[in-house]
Amino acid sequence: MRIGIVCYPSVGGSGIVGTELAVQLARRGHEVHLISSAVPFRLSQFEERIWFHQVETPTYPLFREPPYVLALANKLVAVHRMAGLDVIHAHYAVPHATAAYLAREIIGPGAPRVVTTLHGTDITLMGTDPSFTEIIAFSINRSDAVTAVSESLRTDTVSLLSIDRTVRVIPNFLDCSRWRRQEPAGLCRRLAPEGERVLMHMSNFRRVKRPWDVVEVFARVAREIPSRLILVGDGPEMAPTLSLAERLGVRDRIAVLGNQEQVVPLLSGADLFLLPSEQESFGLAALEAMACGVPVVVSRTGGLPEVVVDGETGFLCQVGDVECMARRALQVLQDEELHQRLSKSAVERVRAHFCAERIVPQYEALYREVVERPAATVGLT
Ligand code: GMT
């Protein structure tokens, strides 16, 4: 098939999943057109059968907001005219499925089918904002098929928005041949030269990630055992998070690495991964840690309980309950047998449920299904 994948290029799970899906589909023989405002950061090497199309959004002095949606719709039409797309797979309802809808209206008969994958932010944050509810529901209802990355997100979507589409759950996935613990544990160990236990957090440091809870948990752990905290990623809450670390007296035990492309060597040296988010439709970072054999302590929110099995691959605590998180962290770090058991089960769980070979065929089947049935011009399931 000829598949157009639209995603954000930035450091974030939806862009990572869209890009990895493009790679996997291309390796399975499909022609893939990746359409984004920049080369996605995980598209690091040349892949046969992937074409990258950059969406340029010109700015004009008269219009204060860059018209990204219009430029994207225009680009989708152009890519279709050039490549004859069968399917446009939009990662995010707004604005990507909205642009796909516009493109389809412009193309008319013979236009590609539209598959939309919901990743969370457009539903759990924007979906409750009256400024967007109508356009989100419309963009979903005009898609030929809609998927959500977790059951939790599917339930939220159906309850928050007035939609007439069936939302199927297709969970996120990893290329399990690459996402595996590297031995001997790499760079991370050099950051803890005295054999301290290594805790890690990786995110875009938005408020929703509650990175200050990471520091609160770490301060409690560091009081009990020699340990270091490694922060991977960057974002608006980084500065306040580090100020809190100063106040709690643990700043000198924290390494701040910023955005990193190669995270497997880092995760391979971690003993525990923390993800205390307020909301997380899936929690790809926790899955990545588990794939590298790192037990996780995460908040019981959104799709995280579908990824992490409490007491088996890590522990779940209520959002904001830093006492619980610190207690669990210490339990894992002080009991080598428990640590090994969680680590082994984490890897097994990823391999049993979240590898590309299991998930990508589900998208392929969906594409085939929508290509074979009439287009969703009237929003029927
Ligand atoms: O969480 C973020 O800040 C990034 C966001 C995105 O757009 O990439 O992540 C969302 O999609 C990921 C991939 O499906 C999920 O793993 C994340 O849980 C989800 N983030 C939220 O729901 C807050």
PDB file of N, CA, C and O and ligand atoms in Angstrom, residues 8 11-15 17 92 118-121 124-125 149 172 204 206 208-209 279-285, ligand 1:
ATOM      1  N   TYR A   8       3.772  14.751  14.498  1.00  0.00           N
ATOM      2  CA  TYR A   8       4.639  15.836  14.968  1.00  0.00           C
ATOM      3  C   TYR A   8       6.075  15.315  15.014  1.00  0.00           C
ATOM      4  O   TYR A   8       6.305  14.173  15.413  1.00  0.00           O
ATOM      5  N   VAL A  11      10.130  15.802  20.147  1.00  0.00           N
ATOM      6  CA  VAL A  11      10.384  14.747  21.124  1.00  0.00           C
ATOM      7  C   VAL A  11       9.062  14.482  21.849  1.00  0.00           C
ATOM      8  O   VAL A  11       8.611  15.265  22.640  1.00  0.00           O
ATOM      9  N   GLY A  12       8.440  13.390  21.544  1.00  0.00           N
ATOM     10  CA  GLY A  12       7.135  13.084  22.146  1.00  0.00           C
ATOM     11  C   GLY A  12       6.673  11.758  21.600  1.00  0.00           C
ATOM     12  O   GLY A  12       7.005  11.393  20.466  1.00  0.00           O
ATOM     13  N   GLY A  13       5.909  11.044  22.414  1.00  0.00           N
ATOM     14  CA  GLY A  13       5.525   9.684  22.065  1.00  0.00           C
ATOM     15  C   GLY A  13       4.798   9.557  20.741  1.00  0.00           C
ATOM     16  O   GLY A  13       5.036   8.607  19.983  1.00  0.00           O
ATOM     17  N   SER A  14       3.917  10.515  20.422  1.00  0.00           N
ATOM     18  CA  SER A  14       3.122  10.358  19.193  1.00  0.00           C
ATOM     19  C   SER A  14       4.024  10.414  17.962  1.00  0.00           C
ATOM     20  O   SER A  14       3.847   9.628  17.023  1.00  0.00           O
ATOM     21  N   GLY A  15       4.998  11.323  17.974  1.00  0.00           N
ATOM     22  CA  GLY A  15       5.946  11.414  16.855  1.00  0.00           C
ATOM     23  C   GLY A  15       6.820  10.169  16.778  1.00  0.00           C
ATOM     24  O   GLY A  15       7.118   9.669  15.685  1.00  0.00           O
ATOM     25  N   VAL A  17       6.020   7.134  17.822  1.00  0.00           N
ATOM     26  CA  VAL A  17       5.209   6.003  17.354  1.00  0.00           C
ATOM     27  C   VAL A  17       4.921   6.136  15.857  1.00  0.00           C
ATOM     28  O   VAL A  17       5.047   5.166  15.096  1.00  0.00           O
ATOM     29  N   TYR A  92      -3.054  12.152  15.790  1.00  0.00           N
ATOM     30  CA  TYR A  92      -3.769  13.250  16.454  1.00  0.00           C
ATOM     31  C   TYR A  92      -4.968  13.670  15.598  1.00  0.00           C
ATOM     32  O   TYR A  92      -4.848  13.888  14.394  1.00  0.00           O
ATOM     33  N   LEU A 118      -5.537   8.416  18.083  1.00  0.00           N
ATOM     34  CA  LEU A 118      -5.605   9.365  19.204  1.00  0.00           C
ATOM     35  C   LEU A 118      -4.486   9.028  20.188  1.00  0.00           C
ATOM     36  O   LEU A 118      -4.301   7.866  20.542  1.00  0.00           O
ATOM     37  N   HIS A 119      -3.764  10.050  20.613  1.00  0.00           N
ATOM     38  CA  HIS A 119      -2.628   9.826  21.515  1.00  0.00           C
ATOM     39  C   HIS A 119      -2.851  10.416  22.899  1.00  0.00           C
ATOM     40  O   HIS A 119      -2.004  10.255  23.770  1.00  0.00           O
ATOM     41  N   GLY A 120      -3.925  11.170  23.068  1.00  0.00           N
ATOM     42  CA  GLY A 120      -4.179  11.616  24.436  1.00  0.00           C
ATOM     43  C   GLY A 120      -4.397  13.094  24.549  1.00  0.00           C
ATOM     44  O   GLY A 120      -5.511  13.537  24.859  1.00  0.00           O
ATOM     45  N   THR A 121      -3.349  13.878  24.263  1.00  0.00           N
ATOM     46  CA  THR A 121      -3.445  15.309  24.551  1.00  0.00           C
ATOM     47  C   THR A 121      -4.664  15.954  23.890  1.00  0.00           C
ATOM     48  O   THR A 121      -5.321  16.806  24.492  1.00  0.00           O
ATOM     49  N   THR A 124      -7.678  14.228  26.264  1.00  0.00           N
ATOM     50  CA  THR A 124      -7.714  14.446  27.711  1.00  0.00           C
ATOM     51  C   THR A 124      -7.493  15.923  28.088  1.00  0.00           C
ATOM     52  O   THR A 124      -7.951  16.354  29.134  1.00  0.00           O
ATOM     53  N   LEU A 125      -6.804  16.695  27.259  1.00  0.00           N
ATOM     54  CA  LEU A 125      -6.639  18.124  27.568  1.00  0.00           C
ATOM     55  C   LEU A 125      -7.556  18.966  26.700  1.00  0.00           C
ATOM     56  O   LEU A 125      -8.469  19.618  27.173  1.00  0.00           O
ATOM     57  N   VAL A 149      -4.579   4.647  21.729  1.00  0.00           N
ATOM     58  CA  VAL A 149      -3.404   3.868  22.136  1.00  0.00           C
ATOM     59  C   VAL A 149      -3.619   3.094  23.436  1.00  0.00           C
ATOM     60  O   VAL A 149      -2.747   2.319  23.844  1.00  0.00           O
ATOM     61  N   ASN A 172       0.586   1.131  21.737  1.00  0.00           N
ATOM     62  CA  ASN A 172       1.897   1.509  21.206  1.00  0.00           C
ATOM     63  C   ASN A 172       2.848   0.314  21.242  1.00  0.00           C
ATOM     64  O   ASN A 172       2.586  -0.677  21.909  1.00  0.00           O
ATOM     65  N   ASN A 204       9.204  15.339  28.518  1.00  0.00           N
ATOM     66  CA  ASN A 204       9.383  16.679  27.968  1.00  0.00           C
ATOM     67  C   ASN A 204       9.136  17.755  29.031  1.00  0.00           C
ATOM     68  O   ASN A 204       8.917  18.915  28.703  1.00  0.00           O
ATOM     69  N   ARG A 206       6.782  18.809  30.840  1.00  0.00           N
ATOM     70  CA  ARG A 206       5.579  19.655  30.890  1.00  0.00           C
ATOM     71  C   ARG A 206       4.935  19.437  32.258  1.00  0.00           C
ATOM     72  O   ARG A 206       5.210  18.445  32.938  1.00  0.00           O
ATOM     73  N   VAL A 208       2.143  18.327  33.032  1.00  0.00           N
ATOM     74  CA  VAL A 208       1.419  17.067  33.128  1.00  0.00           C
ATOM     75  C   VAL A 208       2.326  15.912  33.595  1.00  0.00           C
ATOM     76  O   VAL A 208       1.857  14.913  34.139  1.00  0.00           O
ATOM     77  N   LYS A 209       3.638  16.078  33.443  1.00  0.00           N
ATOM     78  CA  LYS A 209       4.584  15.018  33.839  1.00  0.00           C
ATOM     79  C   LYS A 209       4.933  15.074  35.331  1.00  0.00           C
ATOM     80  O   LYS A 209       5.599  14.168  35.834  1.00  0.00           O
ATOM     81  N   GLN A 279      -1.369  12.763  34.008  1.00  0.00           N
ATOM     82  CA  GLN A 279      -2.155  12.092  32.976  1.00  0.00           C
ATOM     83  C   GLN A 279      -1.189  11.474  31.975  1.00  0.00           C
ATOM     84  O   GLN A 279      -0.145  12.049  31.690  1.00  0.00           O
ATOM     85  N   GLU A 280      -1.552  10.306  31.468  1.00  0.00           N
ATOM     86  CA  GLU A 280      -0.662   9.629  30.516  1.00  0.00           C
ATOM     87  C   GLU A 280      -1.537   8.636  29.762  1.00  0.00           C
ATOM     88  O   GLU A 280      -1.964   7.638  30.332  1.00  0.00           O
ATOM     89  N   SER A 281      -1.823   8.927  28.516  1.00  0.00           N
ATOM     90  CA  SER A 281      -2.753   8.042  27.804  1.00  0.00           C
ATOM     91  C   SER A 281      -2.151   6.655  27.604  1.00  0.00           C
ATOM     92  O   SER A 281      -2.859   5.668  27.501  1.00  0.00           O
ATOM     93  N   PHE A 282      -0.834   6.576  27.574  1.00  0.00           N
ATOM     94  CA  PHE A 282      -0.164   5.284  27.424  1.00  0.00           C
ATOM     95  C   PHE A 282       1.084   5.226  28.316  1.00  0.00           C
ATOM     96  O   PHE A 282       1.204   4.359  29.170  1.00  0.00           O
ATOM     97  N   GLY A 283       2.025   6.146  28.058  1.00  0.00           N
ATOM     98  CA  GLY A 283       3.270   6.137  28.841  1.00  0.00           C
ATOM     99  C   GLY A 283       4.373   5.382  28.117  1.00  0.00           C
ATOM    100  O   GLY A 283       4.959   4.440  28.647  1.00  0.00           O
ATOM    101  N   LEU A 284       4.671   5.829  26.895  1.00  0.00           N
ATOM    102  CA  LEU A 284       5.676   5.140  26.074  1.00  0.00           C
ATOM    103  C   LEU A 284       7.034   5.067  26.784  1.00  0.00           C
ATOM    104  O   LEU A 284       7.749   4.071  26.676  1.00  0.00           O
ATOM    105  N   ALA A 285       7.369   6.119  27.527  1.00  0.00           N
ATOM    106  CA  ALA A 285       8.678   6.136  28.199  1.00  0.00           C
ATOM    107  C   ALA A 285       8.778   4.986  29.205  1.00  0.00           C
ATOM    108  O   ALA A 285       9.848   4.373  29.362  1.00  0.00           O
TER     109      ALA A 285
HETATM  110  O1  GMT B   1       3.174  13.131  26.796  1.00  0.00           O
HETATM  111  C1  GMT B   1       3.617  13.988  26.076  1.00  0.00           C
HETATM  112  O2  GMT B   1       3.999  15.034  26.528  1.00  0.00           O
HETATM  113  C2  GMT B   1       3.757  13.790  24.586  1.00  0.00           C
HETATM  114  C3  GMT B   1       2.532  13.169  23.974  1.00  0.00           C
HETATM  115  C4  GMT B   1       2.712  13.190  22.466  1.00  0.00           C
HETATM  116  O3  GMT B   1       1.945  13.845  21.806  1.00  0.00           O
HETATM  117  O4  GMT B   1       3.622  12.566  21.974  1.00  0.00           O
HETATM  118  O5  GMT B   1       2.398  11.838  24.436  1.00  0.00           O
HETATM  119  C5  GMT B   1       1.138  11.210  24.291  1.00  0.00           C
HETATM  120  O6  GMT B   1       1.252  10.181  23.303  1.00  0.00           O
HETATM  121  C6  GMT B   1       2.171   9.134  23.651  1.00  0.00           C
HETATM  122  C7  GMT B   1       2.206   8.145  22.495  1.00  0.00           C
HETATM  123  O7  GMT B   1       0.971   7.556  22.286  1.00  0.00           O
HETATM  124  C8  GMT B   1       1.759   8.456  24.966  1.00  0.00           C
HETATM  125  O8  GMT B   1       2.691   7.465  25.311  1.00  0.00           O
HETATM  126  C9  GMT B   1       1.681   9.503  26.075  1.00  0.00           C
HETATM  127  O9  GMT B   1       1.195   8.875  27.242  1.00  0.00           O
HETATM  128  C10 GMT B   1       0.754  10.632  25.665  1.00  0.00           C
HETATM  129  N1  GMT B   1       0.820  11.723  26.653  1.00  0.00           N
HETATM  130  C11 GMT B   1      -0.201  12.031  27.455  1.00  0.00           C
HETATM  131  O10 GMT B   1      -1.266  11.439  27.452  1.00  0.00           O
HETATM  132  C12 GMT B   1       0.037  13.148  28.408  1.00  0.00           C
END
